[in-house]
PDB file of C-alpha atoms in Angstrom:
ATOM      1  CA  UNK G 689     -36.802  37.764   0.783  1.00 46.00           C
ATOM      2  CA  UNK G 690     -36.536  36.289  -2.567  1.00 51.00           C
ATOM      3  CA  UNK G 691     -32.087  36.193  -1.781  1.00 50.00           C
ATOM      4  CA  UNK G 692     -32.922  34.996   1.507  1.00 50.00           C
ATOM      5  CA  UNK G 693     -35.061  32.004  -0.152  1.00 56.00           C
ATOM      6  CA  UNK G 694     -32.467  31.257  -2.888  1.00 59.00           C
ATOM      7  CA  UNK G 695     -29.598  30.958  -0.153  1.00 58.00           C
ATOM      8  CA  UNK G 696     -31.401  28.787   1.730  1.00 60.00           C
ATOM      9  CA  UNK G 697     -31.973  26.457  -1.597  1.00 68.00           C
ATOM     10  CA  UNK G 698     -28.589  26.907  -2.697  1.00 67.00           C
ATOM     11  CA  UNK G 699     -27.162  25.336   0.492  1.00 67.00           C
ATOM     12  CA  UNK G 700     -29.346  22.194   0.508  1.00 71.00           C
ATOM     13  CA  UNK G 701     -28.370  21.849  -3.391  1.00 79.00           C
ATOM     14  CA  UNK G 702     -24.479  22.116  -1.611  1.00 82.00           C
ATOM     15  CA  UNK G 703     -24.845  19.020  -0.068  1.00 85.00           C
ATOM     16  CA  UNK G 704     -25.984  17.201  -2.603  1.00 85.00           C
ATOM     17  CA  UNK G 705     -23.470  19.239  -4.793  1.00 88.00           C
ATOM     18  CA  UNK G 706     -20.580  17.643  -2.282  1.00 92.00           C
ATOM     19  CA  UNK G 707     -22.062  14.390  -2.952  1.00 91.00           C
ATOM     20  CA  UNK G 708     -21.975  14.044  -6.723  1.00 91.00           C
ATOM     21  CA  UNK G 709     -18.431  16.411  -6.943  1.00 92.00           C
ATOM     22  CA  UNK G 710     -16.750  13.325  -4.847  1.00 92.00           C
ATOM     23  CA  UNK G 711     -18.365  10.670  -7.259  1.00 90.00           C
ATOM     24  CA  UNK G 712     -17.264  12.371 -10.701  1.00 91.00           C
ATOM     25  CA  UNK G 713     -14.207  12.647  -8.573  1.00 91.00           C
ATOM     26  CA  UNK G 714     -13.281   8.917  -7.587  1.00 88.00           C
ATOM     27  CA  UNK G 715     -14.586   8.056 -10.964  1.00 85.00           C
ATOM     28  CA  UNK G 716     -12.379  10.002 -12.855  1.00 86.00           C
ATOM     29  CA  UNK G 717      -9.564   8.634 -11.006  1.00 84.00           C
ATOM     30  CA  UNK G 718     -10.598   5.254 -10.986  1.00 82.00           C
ATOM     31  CA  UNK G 719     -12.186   4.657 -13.840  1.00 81.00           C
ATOM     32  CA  UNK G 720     -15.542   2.796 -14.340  1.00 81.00           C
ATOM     33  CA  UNK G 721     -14.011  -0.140 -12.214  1.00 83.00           C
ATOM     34  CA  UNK G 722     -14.898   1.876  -9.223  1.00 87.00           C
ATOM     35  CA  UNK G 723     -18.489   2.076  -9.465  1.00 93.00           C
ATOM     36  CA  UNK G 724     -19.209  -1.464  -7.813  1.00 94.00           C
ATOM     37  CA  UNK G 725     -17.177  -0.010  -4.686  1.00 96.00           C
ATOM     38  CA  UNK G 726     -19.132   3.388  -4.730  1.00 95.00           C
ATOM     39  CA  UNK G 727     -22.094   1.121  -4.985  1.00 96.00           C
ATOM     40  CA  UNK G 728     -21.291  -0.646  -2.621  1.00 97.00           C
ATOM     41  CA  UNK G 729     -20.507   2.282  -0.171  1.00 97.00           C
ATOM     42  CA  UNK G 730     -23.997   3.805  -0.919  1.00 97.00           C
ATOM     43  CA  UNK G 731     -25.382   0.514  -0.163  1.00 98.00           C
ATOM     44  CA  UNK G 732     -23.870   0.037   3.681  1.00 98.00           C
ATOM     45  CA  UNK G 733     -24.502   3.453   3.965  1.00 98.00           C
ATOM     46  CA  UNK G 734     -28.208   2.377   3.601  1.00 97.00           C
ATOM     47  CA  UNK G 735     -28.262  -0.346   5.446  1.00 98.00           C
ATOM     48  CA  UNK G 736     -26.564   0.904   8.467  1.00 98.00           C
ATOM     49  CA  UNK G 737     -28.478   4.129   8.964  1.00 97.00           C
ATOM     50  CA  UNK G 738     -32.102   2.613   7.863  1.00 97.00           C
ATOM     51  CA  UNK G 739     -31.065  -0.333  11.301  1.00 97.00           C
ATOM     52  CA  UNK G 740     -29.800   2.682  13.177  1.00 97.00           C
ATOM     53  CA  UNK G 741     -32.919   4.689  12.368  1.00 96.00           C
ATOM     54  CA  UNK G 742     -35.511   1.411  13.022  1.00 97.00           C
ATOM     55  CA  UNK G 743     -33.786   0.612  16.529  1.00 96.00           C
ATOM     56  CA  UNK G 744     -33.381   4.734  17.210  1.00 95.00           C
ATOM     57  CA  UNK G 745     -36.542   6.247  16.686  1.00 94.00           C
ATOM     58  CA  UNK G 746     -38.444   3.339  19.219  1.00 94.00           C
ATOM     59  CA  UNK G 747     -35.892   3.096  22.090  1.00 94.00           C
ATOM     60  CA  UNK G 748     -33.813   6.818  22.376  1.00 92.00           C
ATOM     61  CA  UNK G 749     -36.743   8.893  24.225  1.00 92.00           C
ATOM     62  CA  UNK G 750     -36.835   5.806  26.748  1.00 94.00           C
ATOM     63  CA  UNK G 751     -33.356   5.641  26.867  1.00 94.00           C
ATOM     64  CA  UNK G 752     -32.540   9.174  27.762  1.00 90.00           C
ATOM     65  CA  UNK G 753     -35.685   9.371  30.148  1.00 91.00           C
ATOM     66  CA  UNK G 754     -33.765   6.378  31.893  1.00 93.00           C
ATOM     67  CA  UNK G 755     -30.670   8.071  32.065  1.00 90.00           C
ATOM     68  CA  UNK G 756     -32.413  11.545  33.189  1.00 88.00           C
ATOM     69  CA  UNK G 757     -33.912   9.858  36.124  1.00 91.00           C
ATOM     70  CA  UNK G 758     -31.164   7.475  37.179  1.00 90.00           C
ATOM     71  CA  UNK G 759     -28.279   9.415  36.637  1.00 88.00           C
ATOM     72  CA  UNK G 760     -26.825  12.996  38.487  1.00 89.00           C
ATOM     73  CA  UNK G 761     -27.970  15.477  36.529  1.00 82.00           C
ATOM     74  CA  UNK G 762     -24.156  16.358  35.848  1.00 84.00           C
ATOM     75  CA  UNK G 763     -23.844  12.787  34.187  1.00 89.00           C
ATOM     76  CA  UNK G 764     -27.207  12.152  32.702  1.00 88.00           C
ATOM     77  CA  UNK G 765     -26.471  14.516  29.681  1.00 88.00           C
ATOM     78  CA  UNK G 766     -22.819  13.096  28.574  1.00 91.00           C
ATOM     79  CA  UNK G 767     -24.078   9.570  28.953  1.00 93.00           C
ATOM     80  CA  UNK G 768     -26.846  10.643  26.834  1.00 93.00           C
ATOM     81  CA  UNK G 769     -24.451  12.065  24.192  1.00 92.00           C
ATOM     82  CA  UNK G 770     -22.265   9.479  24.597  1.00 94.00           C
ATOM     83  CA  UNK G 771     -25.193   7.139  23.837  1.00 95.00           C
ATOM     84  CA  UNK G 772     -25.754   8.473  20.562  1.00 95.00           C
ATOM     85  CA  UNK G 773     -22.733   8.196  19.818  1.00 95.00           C
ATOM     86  CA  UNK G 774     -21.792   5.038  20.562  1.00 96.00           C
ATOM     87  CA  UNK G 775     -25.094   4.019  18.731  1.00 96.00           C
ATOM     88  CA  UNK G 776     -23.240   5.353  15.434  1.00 96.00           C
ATOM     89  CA  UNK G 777     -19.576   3.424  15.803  1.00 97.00           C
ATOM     90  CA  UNK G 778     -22.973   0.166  16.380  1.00 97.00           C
ATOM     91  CA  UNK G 779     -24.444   0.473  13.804  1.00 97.00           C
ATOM     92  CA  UNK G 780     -21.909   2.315  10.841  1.00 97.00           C
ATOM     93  CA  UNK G 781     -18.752   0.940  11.772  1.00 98.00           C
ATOM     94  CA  UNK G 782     -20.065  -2.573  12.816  1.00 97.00           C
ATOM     95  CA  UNK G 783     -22.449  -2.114   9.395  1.00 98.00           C
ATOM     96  CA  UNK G 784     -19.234  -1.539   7.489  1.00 98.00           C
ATOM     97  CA  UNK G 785     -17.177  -4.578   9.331  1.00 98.00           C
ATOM     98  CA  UNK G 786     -19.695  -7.119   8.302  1.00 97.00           C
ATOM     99  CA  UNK G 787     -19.532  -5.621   4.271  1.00 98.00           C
ATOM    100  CA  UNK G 788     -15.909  -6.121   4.716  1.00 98.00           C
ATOM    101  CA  UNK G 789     -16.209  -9.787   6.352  1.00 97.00           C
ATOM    102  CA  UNK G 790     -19.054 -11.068   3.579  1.00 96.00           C
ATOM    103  CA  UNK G 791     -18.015  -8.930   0.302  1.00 95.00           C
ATOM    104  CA  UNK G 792     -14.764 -10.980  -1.300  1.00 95.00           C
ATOM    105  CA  UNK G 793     -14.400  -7.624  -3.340  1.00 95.00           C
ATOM    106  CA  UNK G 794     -13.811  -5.308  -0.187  1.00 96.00           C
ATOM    107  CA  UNK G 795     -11.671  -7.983   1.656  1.00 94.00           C
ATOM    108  CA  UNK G 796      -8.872  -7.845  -1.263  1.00 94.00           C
ATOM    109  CA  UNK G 797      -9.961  -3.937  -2.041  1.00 93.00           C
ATOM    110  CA  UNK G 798      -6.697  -1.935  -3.157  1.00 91.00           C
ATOM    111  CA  UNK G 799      -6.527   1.964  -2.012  1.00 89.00           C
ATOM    112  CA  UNK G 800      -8.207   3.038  -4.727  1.00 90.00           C
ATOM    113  CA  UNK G 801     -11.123   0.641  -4.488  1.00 93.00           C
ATOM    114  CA  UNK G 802     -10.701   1.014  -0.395  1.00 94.00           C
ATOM    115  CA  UNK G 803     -11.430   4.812  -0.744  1.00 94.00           C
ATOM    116  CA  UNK G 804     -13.699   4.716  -3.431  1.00 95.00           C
ATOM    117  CA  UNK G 805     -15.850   2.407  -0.704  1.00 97.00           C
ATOM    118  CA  UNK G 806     -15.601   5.418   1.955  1.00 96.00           C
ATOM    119  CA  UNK G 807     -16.759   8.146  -0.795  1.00 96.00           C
ATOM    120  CA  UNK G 808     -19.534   5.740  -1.735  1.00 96.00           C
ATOM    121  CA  UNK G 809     -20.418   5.903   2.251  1.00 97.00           C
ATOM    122  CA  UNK G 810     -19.983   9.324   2.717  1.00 96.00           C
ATOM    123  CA  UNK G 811     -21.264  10.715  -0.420  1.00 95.00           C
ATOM    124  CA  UNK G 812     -24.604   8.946   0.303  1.00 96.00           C
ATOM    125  CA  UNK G 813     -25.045  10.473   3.556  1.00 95.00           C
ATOM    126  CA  UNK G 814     -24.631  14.101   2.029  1.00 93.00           C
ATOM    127  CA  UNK G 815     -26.865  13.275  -0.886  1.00 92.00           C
ATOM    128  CA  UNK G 816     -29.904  12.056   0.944  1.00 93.00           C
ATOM    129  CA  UNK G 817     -29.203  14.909   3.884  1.00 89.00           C
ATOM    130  CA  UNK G 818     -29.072  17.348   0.786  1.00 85.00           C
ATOM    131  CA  UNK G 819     -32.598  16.282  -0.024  1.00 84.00           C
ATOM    132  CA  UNK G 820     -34.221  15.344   3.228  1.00 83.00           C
ATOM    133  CA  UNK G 821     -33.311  19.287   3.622  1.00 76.00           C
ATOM    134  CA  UNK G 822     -34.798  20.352   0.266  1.00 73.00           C
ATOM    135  CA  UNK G 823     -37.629  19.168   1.194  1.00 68.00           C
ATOM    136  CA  UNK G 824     -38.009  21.425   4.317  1.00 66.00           C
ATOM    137  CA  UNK G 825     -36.841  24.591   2.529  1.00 61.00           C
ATOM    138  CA  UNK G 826     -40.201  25.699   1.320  1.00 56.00           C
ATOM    139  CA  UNK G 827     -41.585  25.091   5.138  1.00 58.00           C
ATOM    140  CA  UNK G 828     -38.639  27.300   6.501  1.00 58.00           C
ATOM    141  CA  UNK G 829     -39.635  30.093   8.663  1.00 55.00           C
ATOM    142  CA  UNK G 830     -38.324  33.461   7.459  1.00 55.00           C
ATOM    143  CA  UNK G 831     -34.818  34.749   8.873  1.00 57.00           C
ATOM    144  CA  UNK G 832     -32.386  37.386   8.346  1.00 57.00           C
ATOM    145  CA  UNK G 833     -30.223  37.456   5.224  1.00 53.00           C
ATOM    146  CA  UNK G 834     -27.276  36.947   7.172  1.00 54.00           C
ATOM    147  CA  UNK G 835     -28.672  34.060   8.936  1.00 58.00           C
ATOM    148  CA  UNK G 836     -29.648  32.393   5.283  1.00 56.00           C
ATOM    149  CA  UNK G 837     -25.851  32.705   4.370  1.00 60.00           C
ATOM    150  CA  UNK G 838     -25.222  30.872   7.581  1.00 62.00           C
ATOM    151  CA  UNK G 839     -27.327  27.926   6.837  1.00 63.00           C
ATOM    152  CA  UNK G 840     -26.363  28.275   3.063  1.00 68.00           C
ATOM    153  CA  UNK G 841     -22.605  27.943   3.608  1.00 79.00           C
ATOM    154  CA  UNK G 842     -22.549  25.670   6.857  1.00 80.00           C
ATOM    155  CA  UNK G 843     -23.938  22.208   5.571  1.00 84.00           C
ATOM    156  CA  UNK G 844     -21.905  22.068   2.932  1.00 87.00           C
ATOM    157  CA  UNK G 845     -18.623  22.710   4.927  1.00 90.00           C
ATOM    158  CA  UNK G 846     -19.738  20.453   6.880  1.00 90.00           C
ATOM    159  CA  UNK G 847     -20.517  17.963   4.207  1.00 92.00           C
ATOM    160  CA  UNK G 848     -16.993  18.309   3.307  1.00 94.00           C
ATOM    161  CA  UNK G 849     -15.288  17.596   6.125  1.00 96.00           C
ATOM    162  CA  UNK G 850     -17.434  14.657   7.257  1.00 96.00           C
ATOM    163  CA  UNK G 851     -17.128  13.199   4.020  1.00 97.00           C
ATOM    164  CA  UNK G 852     -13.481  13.202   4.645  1.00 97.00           C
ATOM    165  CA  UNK G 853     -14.155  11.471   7.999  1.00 98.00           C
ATOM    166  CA  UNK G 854     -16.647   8.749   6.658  1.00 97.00           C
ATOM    167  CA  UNK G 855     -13.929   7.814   3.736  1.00 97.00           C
ATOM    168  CA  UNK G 856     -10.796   7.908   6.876  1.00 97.00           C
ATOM    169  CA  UNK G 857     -12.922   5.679   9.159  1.00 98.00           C
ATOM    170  CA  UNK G 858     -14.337   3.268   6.770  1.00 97.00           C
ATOM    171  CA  UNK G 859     -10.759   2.944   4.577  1.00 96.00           C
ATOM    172  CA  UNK G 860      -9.255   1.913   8.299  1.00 96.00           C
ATOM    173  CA  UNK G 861     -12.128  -0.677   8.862  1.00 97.00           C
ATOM    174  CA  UNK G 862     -11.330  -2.421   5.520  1.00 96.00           C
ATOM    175  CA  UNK G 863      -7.638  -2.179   6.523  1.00 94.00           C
ATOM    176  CA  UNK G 864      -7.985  -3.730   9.799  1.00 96.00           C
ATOM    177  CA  UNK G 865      -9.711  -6.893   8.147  1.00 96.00           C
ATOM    178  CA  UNK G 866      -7.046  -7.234   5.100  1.00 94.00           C
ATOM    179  CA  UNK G 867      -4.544  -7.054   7.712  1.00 93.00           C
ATOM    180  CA  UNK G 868      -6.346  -8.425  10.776  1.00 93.00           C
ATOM    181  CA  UNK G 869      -5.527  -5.769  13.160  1.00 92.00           C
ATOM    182  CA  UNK G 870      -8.762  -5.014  14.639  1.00 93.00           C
ATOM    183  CA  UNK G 871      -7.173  -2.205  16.492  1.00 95.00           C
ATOM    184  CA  UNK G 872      -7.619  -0.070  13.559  1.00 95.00           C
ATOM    185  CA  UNK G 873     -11.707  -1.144  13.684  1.00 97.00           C
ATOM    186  CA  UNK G 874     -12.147   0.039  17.312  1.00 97.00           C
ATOM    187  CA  UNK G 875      -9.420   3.243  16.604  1.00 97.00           C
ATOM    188  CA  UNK G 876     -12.461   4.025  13.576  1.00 97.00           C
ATOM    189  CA  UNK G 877     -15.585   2.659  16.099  1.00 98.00           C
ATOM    190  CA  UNK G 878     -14.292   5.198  18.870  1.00 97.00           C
ATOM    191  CA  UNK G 879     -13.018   7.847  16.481  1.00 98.00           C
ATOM    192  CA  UNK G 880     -16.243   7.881  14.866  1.00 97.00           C
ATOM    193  CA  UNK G 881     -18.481   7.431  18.290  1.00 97.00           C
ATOM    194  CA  UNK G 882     -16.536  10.584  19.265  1.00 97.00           C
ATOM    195  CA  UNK G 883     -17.541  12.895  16.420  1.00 96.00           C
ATOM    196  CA  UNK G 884     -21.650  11.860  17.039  1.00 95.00           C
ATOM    197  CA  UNK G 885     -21.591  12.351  20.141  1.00 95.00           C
ATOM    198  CA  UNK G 886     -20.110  15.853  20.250  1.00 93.00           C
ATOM    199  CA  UNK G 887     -22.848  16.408  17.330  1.00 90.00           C
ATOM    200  CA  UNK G 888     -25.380  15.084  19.654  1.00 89.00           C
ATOM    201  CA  UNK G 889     -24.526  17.433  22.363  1.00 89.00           C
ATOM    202  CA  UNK G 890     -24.686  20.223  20.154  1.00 82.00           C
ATOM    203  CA  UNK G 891     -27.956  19.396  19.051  1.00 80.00           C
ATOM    204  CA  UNK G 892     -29.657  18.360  21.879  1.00 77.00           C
ATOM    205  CA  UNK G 893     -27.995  20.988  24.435  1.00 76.00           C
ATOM    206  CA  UNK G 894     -26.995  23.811  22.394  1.00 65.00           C
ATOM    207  CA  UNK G 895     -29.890  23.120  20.251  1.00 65.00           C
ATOM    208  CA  UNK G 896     -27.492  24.385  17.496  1.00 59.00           C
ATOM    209  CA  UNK G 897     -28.154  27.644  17.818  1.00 57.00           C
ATOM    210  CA  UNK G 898     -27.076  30.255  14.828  1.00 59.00           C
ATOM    211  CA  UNK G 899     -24.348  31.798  16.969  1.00 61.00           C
ATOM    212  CA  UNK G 900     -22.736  28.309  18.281  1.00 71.00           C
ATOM    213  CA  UNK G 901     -22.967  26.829  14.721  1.00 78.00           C
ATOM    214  CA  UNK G 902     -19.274  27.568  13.684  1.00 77.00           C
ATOM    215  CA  UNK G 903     -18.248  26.233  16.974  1.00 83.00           C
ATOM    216  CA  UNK G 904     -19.387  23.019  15.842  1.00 85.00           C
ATOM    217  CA  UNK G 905     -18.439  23.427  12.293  1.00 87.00           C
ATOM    218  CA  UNK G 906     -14.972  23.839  13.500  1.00 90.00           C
ATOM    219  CA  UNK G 907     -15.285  20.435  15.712  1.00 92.00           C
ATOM    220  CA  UNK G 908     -16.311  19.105  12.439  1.00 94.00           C
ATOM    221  CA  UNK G 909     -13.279  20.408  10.337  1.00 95.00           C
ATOM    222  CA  UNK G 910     -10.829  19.519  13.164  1.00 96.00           C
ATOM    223  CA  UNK G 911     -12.335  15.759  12.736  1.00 97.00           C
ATOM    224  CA  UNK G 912     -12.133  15.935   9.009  1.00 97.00           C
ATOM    225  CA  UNK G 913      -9.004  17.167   8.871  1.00 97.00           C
ATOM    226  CA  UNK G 914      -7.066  14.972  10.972  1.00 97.00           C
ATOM    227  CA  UNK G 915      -8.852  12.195   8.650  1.00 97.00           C
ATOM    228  CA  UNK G 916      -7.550  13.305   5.670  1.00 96.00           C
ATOM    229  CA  UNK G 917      -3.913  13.297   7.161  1.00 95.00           C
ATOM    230  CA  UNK G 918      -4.897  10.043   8.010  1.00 95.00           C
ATOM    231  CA  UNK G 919      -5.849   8.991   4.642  1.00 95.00           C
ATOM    232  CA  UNK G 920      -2.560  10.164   3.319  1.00 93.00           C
ATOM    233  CA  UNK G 921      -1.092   8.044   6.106  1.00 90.00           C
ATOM    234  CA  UNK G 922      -3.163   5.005   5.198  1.00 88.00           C
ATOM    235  CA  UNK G 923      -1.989   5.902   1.512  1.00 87.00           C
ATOM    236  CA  UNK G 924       1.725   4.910   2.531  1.00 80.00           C
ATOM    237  CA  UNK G 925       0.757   1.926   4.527  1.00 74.00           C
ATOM    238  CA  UNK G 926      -1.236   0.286   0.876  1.00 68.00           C
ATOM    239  CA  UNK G 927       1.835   1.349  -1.405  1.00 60.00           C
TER     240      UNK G 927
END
């Protein structure tokens, strides 16, 4: 088992891996001027999670009994998942918006400092993920070589892919207040909502089982790759 055990290390180390790859990255690019934006990326990355976590972990088991018991059974679940969602586009977008709103730096951002703001986001999320997981590896119940590659090689696709969507959707809320089109803000609140919600179906009814895992690894990389064609759009709106 000692492969087994080193594959399942080696893809929590991925995420975090994704993570620090994306800041070297943006930093080469943009020099040393870019760390207050990756800062502050890290920073409402924080903030909104640790206020979606402190209204989350209190008020989702009520909520979802609520819906179980007041809703058709056919609806209950998708309101559910569409709860969870829309707790995400709450708390991350509407996190992001108000960074925007109060931080002089991100309201006159250039694309550089714009994306470098996104990867800041993003790259936070895989980096803390990437431990929160590390910490379980030892715990881990013993599997099947094949299913260690799986959860060795899935996260950090998946890291990937929603860093891509984390940069997209935070790059359009800092456009829509430089240009005061808060249609891009709600396009990012709904775009992102989406994404979580799918996520939350897959976890709480497929209960992300090894064989549906891909399945939802491909949702992921459809999302992540329609925001980096969006980022290359957003790229020719700032030049």
């Amino acid at each position: 088992m000692a492969t087994a055990s080193l594959l399942s290390y080696a893809g929590r180390l991925g995420m975090g891996g994704v993570a620090v790859v994306a800041a070297i990255g943006v930093m080469a690019v943009s020099g040393s001027s870019a760390l207050p934006f990756l800062a502050l990326g890290a920073l409402a990355w924080l903030v909104a999670v640790g206020l979606k976590l402190a209204w989350s972990v209190p008020t989702n088991k009520p909520v979802m009994d609520f819906l179980e018991k007041n809703f058709p059974r056919a609806l209950s679940g998708p309101a559910s998942w569409a709860y969870i969602g829309f707790l995400t586009g709450i708390f991350e977008c509407g996190i992001v918006l108000l960074f925007v709103l109060l931080q002089p730096m991100l309201r006159a951002a250039s694309w550089p400092e714009a994306l470098v703001f996104g990867v800041g986001f993003g790259a936070t999320e895989a980096w803390v993920l990437g431990l929160f997981s590390l910490s379980q590896a030892a715990e881990e119940k013993q599997k099947k070589v094949s299913e260690f590659i799986l959860t060795a090689t899935a996260p950090v696709i998946e890291r990937i892919f929603a860093l891509f969507v984390h940069a997209f959707t935070t790059v359009l809320i800092v456009l829509a207040v430089q240009q005061s089109s808060y249609l891009l803000f709600w396009f990012s609140f709904g775009f992102k909502s989406l994404l979580d919600s799918i996520a939350a179906f897959g976890h709480l009814k497929w209960k992300v089982l090894p064989s549906r895992i891909w399945l939802m690894e491909l949702i992921v990389a459809v999302f992540g790759t329609i925001s980096l064609l969006g980022l290359l759009l957003l790229y020719g709106i700032y030049a």
